CSV table of C-alpha atoms in Angstrom, one decimal:
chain,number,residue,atom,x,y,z
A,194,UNK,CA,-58.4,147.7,-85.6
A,195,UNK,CA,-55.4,147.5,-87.0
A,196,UNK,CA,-53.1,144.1,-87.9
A,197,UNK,CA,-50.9,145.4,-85.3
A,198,UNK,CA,-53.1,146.0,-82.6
A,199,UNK,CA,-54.6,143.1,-83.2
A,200,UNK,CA,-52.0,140.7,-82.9
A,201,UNK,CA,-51.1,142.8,-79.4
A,202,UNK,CA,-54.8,141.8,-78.5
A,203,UNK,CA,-54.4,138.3,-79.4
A,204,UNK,CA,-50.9,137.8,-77.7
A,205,UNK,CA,-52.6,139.5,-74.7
A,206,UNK,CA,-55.5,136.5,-74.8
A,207,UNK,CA,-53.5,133.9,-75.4
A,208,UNK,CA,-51.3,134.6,-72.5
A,209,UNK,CA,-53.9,135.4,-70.0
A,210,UNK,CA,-55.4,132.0,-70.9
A,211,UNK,CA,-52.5,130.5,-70.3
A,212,UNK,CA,-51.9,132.2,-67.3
A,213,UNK,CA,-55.6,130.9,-66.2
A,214,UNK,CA,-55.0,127.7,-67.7
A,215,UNK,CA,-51.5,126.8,-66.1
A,216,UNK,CA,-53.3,127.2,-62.3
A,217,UNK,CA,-56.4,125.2,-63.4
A,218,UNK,CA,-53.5,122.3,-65.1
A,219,UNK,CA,-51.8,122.6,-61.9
A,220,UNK,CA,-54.6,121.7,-59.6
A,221,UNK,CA,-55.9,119.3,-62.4
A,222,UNK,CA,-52.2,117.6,-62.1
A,223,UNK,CA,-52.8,117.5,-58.6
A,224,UNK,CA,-56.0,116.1,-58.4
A,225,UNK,CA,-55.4,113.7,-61.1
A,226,UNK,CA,-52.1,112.1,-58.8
A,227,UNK,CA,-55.1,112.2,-56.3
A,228,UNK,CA,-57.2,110.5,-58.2
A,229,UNK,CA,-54.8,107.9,-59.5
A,230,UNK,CA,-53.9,107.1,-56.0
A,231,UNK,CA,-57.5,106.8,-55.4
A,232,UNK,CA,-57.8,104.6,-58.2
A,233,UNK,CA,-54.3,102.3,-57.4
A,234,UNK,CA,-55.8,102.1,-54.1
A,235,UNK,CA,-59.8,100.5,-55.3
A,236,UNK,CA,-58.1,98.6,-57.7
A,237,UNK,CA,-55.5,96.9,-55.3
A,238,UNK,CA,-57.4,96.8,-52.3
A,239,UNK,CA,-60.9,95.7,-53.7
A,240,UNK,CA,-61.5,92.7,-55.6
A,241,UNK,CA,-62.3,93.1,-59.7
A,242,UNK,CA,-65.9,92.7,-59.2
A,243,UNK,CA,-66.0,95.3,-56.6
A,244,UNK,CA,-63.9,97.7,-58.4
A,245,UNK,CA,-66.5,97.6,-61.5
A,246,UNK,CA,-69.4,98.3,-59.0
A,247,UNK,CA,-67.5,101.1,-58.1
A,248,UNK,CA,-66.5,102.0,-61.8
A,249,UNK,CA,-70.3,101.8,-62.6
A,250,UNK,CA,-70.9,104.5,-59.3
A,251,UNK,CA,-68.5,107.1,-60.4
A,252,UNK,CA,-69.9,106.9,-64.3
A,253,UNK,CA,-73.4,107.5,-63.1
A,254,UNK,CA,-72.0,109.8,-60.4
A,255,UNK,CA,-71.5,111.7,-63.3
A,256,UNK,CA,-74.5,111.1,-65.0
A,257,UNK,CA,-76.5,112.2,-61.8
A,258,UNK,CA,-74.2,115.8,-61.9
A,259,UNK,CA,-75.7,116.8,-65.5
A,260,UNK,CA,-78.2,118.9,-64.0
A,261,UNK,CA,-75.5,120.2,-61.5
A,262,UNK,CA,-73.2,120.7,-64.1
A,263,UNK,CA,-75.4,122.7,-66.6
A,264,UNK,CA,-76.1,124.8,-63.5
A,265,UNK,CA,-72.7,125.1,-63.4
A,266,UNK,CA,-72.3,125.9,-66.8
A,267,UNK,CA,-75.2,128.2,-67.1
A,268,UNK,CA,-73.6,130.3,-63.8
A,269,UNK,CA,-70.2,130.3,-66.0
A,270,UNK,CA,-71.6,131.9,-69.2
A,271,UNK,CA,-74.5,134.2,-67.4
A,272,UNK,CA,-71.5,135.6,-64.5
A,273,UNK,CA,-68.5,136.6,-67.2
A,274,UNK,CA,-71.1,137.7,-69.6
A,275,UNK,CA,-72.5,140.1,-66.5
A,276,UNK,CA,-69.5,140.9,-65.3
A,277,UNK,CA,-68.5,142.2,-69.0
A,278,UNK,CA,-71.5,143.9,-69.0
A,279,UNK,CA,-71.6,145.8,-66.0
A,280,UNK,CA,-74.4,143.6,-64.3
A,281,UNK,CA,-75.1,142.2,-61.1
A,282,UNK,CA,-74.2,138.5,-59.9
A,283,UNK,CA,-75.9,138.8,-56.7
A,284,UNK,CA,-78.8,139.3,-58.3
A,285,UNK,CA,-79.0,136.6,-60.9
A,286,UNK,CA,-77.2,133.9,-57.8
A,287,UNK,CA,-80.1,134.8,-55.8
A,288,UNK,CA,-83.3,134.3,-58.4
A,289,UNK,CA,-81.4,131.0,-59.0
A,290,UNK,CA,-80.9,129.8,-55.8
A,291,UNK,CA,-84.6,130.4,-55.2
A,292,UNK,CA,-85.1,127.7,-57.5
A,293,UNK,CA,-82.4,125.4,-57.1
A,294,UNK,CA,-83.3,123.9,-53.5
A,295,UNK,CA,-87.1,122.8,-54.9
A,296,UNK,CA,-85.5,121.5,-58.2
A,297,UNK,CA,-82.6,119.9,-56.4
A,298,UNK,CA,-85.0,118.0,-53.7
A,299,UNK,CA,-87.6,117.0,-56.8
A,300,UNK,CA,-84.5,114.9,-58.2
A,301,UNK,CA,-83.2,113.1,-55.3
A,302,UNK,CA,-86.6,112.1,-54.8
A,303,UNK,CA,-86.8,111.0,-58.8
A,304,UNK,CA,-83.6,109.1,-58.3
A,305,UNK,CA,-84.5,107.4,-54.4
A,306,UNK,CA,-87.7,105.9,-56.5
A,307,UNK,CA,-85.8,104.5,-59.2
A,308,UNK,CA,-83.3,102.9,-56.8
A,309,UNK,CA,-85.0,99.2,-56.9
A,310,UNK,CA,-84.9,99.4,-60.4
A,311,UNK,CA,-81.5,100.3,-60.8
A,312,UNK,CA,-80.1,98.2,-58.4
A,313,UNK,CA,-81.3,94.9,-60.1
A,314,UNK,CA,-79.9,96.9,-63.3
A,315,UNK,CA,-76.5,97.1,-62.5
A,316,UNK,CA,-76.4,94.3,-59.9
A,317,UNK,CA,-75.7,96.4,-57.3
A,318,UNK,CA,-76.8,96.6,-53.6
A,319,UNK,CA,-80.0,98.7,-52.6
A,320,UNK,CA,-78.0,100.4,-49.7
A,321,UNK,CA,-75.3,101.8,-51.4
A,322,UNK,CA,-77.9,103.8,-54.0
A,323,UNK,CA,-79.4,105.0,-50.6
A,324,UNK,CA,-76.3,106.2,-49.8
A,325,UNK,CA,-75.4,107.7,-52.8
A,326,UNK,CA,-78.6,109.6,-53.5
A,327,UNK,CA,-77.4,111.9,-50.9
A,328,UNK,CA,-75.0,113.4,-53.2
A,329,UNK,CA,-77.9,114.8,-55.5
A,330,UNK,CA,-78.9,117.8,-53.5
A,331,UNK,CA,-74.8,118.4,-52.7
A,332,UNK,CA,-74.0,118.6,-56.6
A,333,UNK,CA,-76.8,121.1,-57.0
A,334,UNK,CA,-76.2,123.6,-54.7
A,335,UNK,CA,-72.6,123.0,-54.9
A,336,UNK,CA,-72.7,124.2,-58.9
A,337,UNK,CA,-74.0,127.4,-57.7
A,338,UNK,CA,-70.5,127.8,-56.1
A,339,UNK,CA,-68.4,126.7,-59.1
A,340,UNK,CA,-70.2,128.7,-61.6
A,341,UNK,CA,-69.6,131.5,-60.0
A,342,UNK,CA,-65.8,131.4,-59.1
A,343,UNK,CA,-65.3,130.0,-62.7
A,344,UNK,CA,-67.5,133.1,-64.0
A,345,UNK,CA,-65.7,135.4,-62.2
A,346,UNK,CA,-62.4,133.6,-63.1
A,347,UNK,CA,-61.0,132.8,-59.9
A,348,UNK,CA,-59.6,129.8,-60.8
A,349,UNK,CA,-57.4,130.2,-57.7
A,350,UNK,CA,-60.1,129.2,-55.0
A,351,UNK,CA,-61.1,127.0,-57.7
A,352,UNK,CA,-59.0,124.7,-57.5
A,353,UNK,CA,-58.3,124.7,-54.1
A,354,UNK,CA,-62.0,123.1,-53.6
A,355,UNK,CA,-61.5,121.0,-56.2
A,356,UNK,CA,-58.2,119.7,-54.2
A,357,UNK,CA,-59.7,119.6,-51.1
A,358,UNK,CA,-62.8,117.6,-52.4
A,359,UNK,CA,-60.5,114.8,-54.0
A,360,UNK,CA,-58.1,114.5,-51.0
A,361,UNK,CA,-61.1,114.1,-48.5
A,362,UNK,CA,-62.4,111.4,-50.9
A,363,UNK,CA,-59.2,109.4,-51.3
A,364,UNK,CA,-58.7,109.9,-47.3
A,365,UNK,CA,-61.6,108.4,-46.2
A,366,UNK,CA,-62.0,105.7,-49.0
A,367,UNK,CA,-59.0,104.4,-48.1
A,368,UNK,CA,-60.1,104.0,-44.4
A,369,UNK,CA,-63.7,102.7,-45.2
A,370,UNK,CA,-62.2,99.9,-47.6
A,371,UNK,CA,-59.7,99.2,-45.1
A,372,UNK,CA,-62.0,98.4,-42.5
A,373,UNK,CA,-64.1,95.8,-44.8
A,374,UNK,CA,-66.8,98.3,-46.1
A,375,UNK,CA,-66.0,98.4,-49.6
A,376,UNK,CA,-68.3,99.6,-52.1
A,377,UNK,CA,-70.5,101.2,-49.6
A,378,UNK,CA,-67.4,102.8,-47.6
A,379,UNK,CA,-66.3,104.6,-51.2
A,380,UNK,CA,-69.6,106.1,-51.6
A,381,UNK,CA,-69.9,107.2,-48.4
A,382,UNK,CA,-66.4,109.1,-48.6
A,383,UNK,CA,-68.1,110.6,-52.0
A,384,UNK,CA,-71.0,112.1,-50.1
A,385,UNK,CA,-68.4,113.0,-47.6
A,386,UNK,CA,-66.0,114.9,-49.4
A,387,UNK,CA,-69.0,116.6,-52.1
A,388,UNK,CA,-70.2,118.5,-48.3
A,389,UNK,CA,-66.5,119.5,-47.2
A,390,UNK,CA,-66.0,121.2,-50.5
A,391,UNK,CA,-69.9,122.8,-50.5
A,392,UNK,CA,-68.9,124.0,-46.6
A,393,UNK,CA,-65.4,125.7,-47.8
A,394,UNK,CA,-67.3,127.0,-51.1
A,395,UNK,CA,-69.9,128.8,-48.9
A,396,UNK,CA,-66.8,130.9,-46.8
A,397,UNK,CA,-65.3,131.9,-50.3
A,398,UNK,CA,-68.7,132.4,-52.0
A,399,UNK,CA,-69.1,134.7,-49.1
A,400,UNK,CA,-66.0,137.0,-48.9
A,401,UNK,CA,-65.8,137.5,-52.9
A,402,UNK,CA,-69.5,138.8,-52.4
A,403,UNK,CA,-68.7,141.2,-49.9
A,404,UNK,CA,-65.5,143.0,-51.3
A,405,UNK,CA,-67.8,143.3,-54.8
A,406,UNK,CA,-70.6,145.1,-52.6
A,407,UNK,CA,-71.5,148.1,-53.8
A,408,UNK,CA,-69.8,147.3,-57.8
A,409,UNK,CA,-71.9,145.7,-60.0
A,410,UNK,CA,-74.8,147.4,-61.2
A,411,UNK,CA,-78.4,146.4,-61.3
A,412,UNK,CA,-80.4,145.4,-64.0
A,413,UNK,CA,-83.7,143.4,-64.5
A,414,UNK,CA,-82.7,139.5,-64.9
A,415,UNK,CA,-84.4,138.3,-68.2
A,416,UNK,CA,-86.0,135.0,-66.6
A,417,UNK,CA,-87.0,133.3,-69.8
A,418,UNK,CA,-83.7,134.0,-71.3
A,419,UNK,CA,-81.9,132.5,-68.4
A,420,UNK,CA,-84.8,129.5,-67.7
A,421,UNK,CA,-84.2,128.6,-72.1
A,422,UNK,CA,-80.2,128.5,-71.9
A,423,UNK,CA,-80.4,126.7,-68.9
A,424,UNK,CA,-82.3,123.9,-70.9
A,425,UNK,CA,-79.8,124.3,-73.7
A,426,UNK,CA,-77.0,123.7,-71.3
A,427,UNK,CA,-78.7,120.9,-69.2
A,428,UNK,CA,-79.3,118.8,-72.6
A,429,UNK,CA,-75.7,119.0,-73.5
A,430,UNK,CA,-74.3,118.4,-70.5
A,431,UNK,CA,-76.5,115.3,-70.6
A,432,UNK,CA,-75.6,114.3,-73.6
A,433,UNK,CA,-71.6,114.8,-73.0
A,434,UNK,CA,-72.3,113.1,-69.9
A,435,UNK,CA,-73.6,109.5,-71.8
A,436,UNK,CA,-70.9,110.3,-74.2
A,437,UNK,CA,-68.1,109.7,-72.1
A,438,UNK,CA,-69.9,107.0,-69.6
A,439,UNK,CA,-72.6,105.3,-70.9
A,440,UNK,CA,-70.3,102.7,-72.6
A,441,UNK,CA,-69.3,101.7,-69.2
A,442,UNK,CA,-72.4,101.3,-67.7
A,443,UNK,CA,-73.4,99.2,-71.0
A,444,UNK,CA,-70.5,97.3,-70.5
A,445,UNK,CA,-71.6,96.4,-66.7
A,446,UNK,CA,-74.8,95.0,-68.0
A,447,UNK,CA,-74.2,93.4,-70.8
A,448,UNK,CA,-70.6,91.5,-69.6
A,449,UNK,CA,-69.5,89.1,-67.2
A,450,UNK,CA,-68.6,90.8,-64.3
A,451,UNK,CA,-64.7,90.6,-64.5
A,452,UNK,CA,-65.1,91.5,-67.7
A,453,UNK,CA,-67.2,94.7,-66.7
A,454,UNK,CA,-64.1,95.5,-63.7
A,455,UNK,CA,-61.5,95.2,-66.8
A,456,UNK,CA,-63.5,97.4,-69.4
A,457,UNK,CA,-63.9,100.1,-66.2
A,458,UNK,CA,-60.3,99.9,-65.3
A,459,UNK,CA,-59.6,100.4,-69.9
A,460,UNK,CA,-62.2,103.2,-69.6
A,461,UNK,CA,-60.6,105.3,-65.9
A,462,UNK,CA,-57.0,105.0,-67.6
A,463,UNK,CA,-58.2,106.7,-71.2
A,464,UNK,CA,-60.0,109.3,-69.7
A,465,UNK,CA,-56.7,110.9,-68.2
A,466,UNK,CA,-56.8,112.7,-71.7
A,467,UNK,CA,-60.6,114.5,-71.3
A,468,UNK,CA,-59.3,115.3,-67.5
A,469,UNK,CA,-55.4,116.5,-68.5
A,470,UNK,CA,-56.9,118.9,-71.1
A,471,UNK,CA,-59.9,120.0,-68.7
A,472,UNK,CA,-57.9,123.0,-67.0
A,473,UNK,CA,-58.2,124.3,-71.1
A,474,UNK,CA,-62.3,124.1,-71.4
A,475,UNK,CA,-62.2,125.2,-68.1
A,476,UNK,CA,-61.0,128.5,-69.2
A,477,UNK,CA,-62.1,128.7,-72.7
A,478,UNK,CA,-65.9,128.9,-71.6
A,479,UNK,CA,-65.6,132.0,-68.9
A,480,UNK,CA,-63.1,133.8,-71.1
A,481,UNK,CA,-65.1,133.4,-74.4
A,482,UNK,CA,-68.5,134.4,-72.8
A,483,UNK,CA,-67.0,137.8,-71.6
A,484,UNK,CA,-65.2,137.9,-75.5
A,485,UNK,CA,-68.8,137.4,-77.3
A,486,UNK,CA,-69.8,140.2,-75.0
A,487,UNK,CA,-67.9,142.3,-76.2
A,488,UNK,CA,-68.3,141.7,-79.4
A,489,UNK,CA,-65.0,142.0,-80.9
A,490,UNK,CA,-64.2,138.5,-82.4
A,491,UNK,CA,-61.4,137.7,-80.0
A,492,UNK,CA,-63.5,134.5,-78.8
A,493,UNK,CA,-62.1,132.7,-82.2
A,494,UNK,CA,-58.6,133.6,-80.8
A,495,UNK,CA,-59.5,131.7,-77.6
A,496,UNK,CA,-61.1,128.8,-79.6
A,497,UNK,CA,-58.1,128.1,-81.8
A,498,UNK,CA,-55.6,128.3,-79.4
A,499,UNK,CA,-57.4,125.8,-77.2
A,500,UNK,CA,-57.8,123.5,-79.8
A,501,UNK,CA,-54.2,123.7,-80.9
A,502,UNK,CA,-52.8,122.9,-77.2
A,503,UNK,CA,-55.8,120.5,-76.5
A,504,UNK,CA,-54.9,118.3,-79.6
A,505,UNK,CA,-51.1,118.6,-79.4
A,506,UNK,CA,-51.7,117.5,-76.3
A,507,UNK,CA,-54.1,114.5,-76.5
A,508,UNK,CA,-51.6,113.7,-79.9
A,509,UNK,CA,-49.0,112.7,-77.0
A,510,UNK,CA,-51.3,111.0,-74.7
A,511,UNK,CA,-52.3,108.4,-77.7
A,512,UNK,CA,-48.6,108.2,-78.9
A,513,UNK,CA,-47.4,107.1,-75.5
A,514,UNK,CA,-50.6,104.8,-74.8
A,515,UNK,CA,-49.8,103.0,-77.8
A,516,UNK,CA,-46.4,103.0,-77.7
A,517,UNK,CA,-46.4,101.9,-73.6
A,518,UNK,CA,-49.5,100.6,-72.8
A,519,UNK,CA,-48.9,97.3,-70.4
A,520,UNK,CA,-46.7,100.2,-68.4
A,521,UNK,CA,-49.2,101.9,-68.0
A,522,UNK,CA,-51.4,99.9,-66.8
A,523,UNK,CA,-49.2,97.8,-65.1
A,524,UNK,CA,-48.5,101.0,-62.6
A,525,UNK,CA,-51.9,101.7,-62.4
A,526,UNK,CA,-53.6,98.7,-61.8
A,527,UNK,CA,-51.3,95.8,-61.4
A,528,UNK,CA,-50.3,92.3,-63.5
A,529,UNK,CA,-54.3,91.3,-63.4
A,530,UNK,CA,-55.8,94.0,-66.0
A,531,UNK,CA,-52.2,93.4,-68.4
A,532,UNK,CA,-55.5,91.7,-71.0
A,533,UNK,CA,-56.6,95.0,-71.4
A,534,UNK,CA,-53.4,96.2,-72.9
A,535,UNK,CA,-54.0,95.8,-76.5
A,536,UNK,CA,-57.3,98.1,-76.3
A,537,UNK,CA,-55.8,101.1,-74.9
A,538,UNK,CA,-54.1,102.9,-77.5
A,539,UNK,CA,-57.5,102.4,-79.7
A,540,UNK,CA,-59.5,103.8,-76.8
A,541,UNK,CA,-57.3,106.8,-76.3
A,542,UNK,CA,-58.3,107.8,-79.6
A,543,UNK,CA,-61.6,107.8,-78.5
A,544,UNK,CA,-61.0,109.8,-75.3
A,545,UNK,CA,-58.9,112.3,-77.8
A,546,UNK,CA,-61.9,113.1,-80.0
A,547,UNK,CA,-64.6,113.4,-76.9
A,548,UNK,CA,-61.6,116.0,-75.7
A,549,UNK,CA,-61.3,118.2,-78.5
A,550,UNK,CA,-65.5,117.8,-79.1
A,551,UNK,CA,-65.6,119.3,-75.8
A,552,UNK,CA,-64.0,122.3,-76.6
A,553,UNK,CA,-65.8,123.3,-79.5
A,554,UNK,CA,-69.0,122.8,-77.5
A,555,UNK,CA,-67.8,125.2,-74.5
A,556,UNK,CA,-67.5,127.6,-77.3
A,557,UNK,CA,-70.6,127.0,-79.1
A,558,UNK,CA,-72.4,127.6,-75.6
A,559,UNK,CA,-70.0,130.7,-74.4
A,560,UNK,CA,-71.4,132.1,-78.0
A,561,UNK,CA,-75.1,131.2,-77.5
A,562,UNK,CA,-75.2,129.1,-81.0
A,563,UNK,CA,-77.1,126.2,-80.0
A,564,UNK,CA,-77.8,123.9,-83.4
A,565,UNK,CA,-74.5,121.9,-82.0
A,566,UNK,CA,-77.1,120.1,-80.0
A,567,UNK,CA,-78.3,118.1,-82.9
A,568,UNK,CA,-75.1,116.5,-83.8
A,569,UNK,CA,-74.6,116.3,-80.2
A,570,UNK,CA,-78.0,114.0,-79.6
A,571,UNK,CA,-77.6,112.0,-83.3
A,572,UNK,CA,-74.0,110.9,-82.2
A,573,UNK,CA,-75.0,109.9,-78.9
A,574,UNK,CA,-78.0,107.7,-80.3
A,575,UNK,CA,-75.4,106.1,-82.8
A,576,UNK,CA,-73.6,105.0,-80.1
A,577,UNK,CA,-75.9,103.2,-77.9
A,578,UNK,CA,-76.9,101.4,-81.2
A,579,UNK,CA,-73.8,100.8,-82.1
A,580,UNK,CA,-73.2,98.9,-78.8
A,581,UNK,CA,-76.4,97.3,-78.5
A,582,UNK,CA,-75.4,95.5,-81.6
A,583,UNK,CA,-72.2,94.6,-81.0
A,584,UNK,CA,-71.0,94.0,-77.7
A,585,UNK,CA,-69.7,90.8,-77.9
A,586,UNK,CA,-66.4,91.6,-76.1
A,587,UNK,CA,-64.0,94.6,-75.3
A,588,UNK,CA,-62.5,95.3,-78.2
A,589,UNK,CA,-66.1,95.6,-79.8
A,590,UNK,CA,-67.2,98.1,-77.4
A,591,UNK,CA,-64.0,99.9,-77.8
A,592,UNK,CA,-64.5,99.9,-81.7
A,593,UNK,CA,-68.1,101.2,-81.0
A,594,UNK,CA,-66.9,104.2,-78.9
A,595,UNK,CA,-64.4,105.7,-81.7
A,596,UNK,CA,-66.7,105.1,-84.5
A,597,UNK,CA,-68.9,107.3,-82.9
A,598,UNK,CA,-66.6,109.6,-81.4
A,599,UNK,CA,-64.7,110.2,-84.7
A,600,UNK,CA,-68.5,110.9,-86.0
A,601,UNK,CA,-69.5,113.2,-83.2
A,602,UNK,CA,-66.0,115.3,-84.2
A,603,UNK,CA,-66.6,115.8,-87.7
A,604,UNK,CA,-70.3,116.8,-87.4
A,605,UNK,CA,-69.2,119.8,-84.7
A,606,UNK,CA,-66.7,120.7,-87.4
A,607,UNK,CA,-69.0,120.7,-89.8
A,608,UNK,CA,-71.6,123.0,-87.8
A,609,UNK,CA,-68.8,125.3,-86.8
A,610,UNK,CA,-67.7,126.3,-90.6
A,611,UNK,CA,-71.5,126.1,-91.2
A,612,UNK,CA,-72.2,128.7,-88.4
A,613,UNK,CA,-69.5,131.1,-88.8
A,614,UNK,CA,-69.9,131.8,-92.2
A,615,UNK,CA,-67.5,130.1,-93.9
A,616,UNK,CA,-69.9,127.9,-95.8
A,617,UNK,CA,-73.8,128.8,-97.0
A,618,UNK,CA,-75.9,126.4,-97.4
């Protein structure tokens, strides 16, 4: 291939990825004003203490989605690489869905025995675990549907769901709160909204099925192949999962309570930066699966231009968070959390790291190169420790998190120039 033809092809990638990333940014926009809503609302109409049980529900909320979310993942890679290939989806959504329903049952049972123990954990009323075990099996079945559309690339109906899901949720928590049934009413509203967005994924899950009838051809699915990436994916969505979260839920047990609602309401406002650049992972991992199937190289193009707008981007979020920080919380959450000012800029940075780590993890699973997982795991460990030891206040959590953020960054850059080549060791 020519240097000219090349740089067509790469001008050709990096605008359908922008093309695919500006609808996935757009809904993300809108479902991030949802979610700010969401949060202005729990933070104004709940008390402190409530707000950090709530804080500690969405943070494991999204521990309880790893398995859903390497599902999801796992659909992702497996459906643009089949669809590259010539293959058939229906046939490799309908040996997995087989096995979802048992595995999705085994965990909400796993999770409704470990309810007492959690609940004296985090402080936190039996009930509302009930409750929010219900959301187990929904997540499962549920990443069936978004690996697929985001597989196929149909980030369209994509994000319509993803709309739909947070505007139920905000709707209804609003109305539960208001009528005096705080934490429990949020978590119902959860469960809620998770089942409108599985029952609208079903239609369009449906109809894309049909009009492919007849395209894709078959081939035998290579269980074990599928059953090992799977467990590839599922330990580092894990492990991205405690990245991100398990600093709150260490915060909730080892500080006061209004202490805990402060370091949540610190933790929801830095994470705008790993949600704002998530429309750019979103696309990176579908359209560098199909590029390692063909086997031209081109998923390196997709990698670095990701990176570029996912760190020029996170660059600005920090700058304003330190330049403006009692603004922005201020707007968000209102004159009480102003204490928490002087930590955000130093937790952004944090946030900033996890965001670009992200990336280079999509791409080290669209690409099937697994020994990221290593780093992955160590840097996770470090962090725990790191808190464990030193958790004395907020700042002290905060410094925790970037230390072992800013490690987790180097070692994936260090096992990307060890994979591809550019060292040998």
């Amino acid at each position: 291939m020519d240097s000219k033809s090349s740089s067509t092809n790469s001008s050709i990638l990096n605008n359908s990825f922008l093309s695919s990333s500006s609808i996935v940014f757009a809904s993300s926009f809108v479902v991030n004003i949802l979610n700010y809503i969401f949060t202005l609302a729990m933070g104004r109409l709940m008390g402190v203490e409530a707000f950090g049980e709530v804080a500690t529900i969405l943070s494991l909320f999204l521990v309880v989605s790893v398995p859903s979310a390497a599902l999801a993942m796992l659909m992702t890679r497996e459906v643009a690489f089949y669809i590259e290939s010539g293959r058939s989806i229906k046939n490799l959504s309908l040996f997995l869905r087989r096995h979802v329903f048992t595995v999705a049952f085994v965990l909400w049972l796993i999770f409704v025995l470990l309810v007492p123990l959690m609940s004296v954990f985090f402080h936190i009323q039996y009930p509302i675990f009930i409750v929010f075990s219900v959301i187990i099996p929904l997540l499962a079945i549920g990443a069936l549907q978004t690996g697929t559309l985001q597989g196929l690339q149909n980030f369209f109906i994509l994000s319509k769901q993803s709309i739909l899901n947070t505007l139920i949720k905000l709707i209804l928590s609003v109305f539960f709160v208001w009528l005096g049934f705080s934490v429990l009413g949020v978590v119902f509203a959860l469960v809620f909204a998770q089942g409108v967005g599985l029952l609208y994924g079903y239609f369009a899950m449906r109809k894309i099925f049909n009009s492919r009838e007849g395209v894709d051809q078959v081939f035998d699915i290579d269980q074990r192949a599928i059953r090992s990436l799977f467990f590839t994916i599922l330990t580092t969505t894990f492990f991205l999962a405690a990245l991100s979260n398990i600093d709150v839920l260490l915060a909730k047990h080892y500080l006061s309570a209004t202490l805990a609602g402060q370091y949540s309401a610190l933790s929801t406002l830095g994470k705008i930066i790993i949600y704002g650049v998530g429309g750019f992972t979103t696309v990176l991992l579908p359209m560098a699966s199909a590029a390692h199937a063909r086997g031209n190289g081109e998923g390196e193009n997709i990698l670095a231009f990701s990176l570029i707008v996912i760190t020029i981007a996170s660059t600005v979020v920090v700058a304003l968070f330190f330049a403006f920080p009692s603004f922005f919380i201020g707007a968000l959450f209102g004159a009480r959390y102003l204490l928490i000012a002087k930590e955000l800029g130093v937790f952004s940075i944090a946030m900033g790291c996890i965001a670009i780590s992200t990336a280079l993890i999509n791409y080290f699973v669209a690409i099937e190169n697994t020994s990221f997982i290593y780093f992955l795991g160590l840097s996770i460990i470090f962090e725990v420790l790191l808190i464990v030891f030193n958790h004395s206040s907020l700042a002290s959590i905060v410094g925790m998190l970037v230390m072992s953020s800013f490690t987790l960054l180097g070692l994936l850059i260090v096992n990307y120039f060890m994979t591809n080549k550019l060292f040998k060791i």
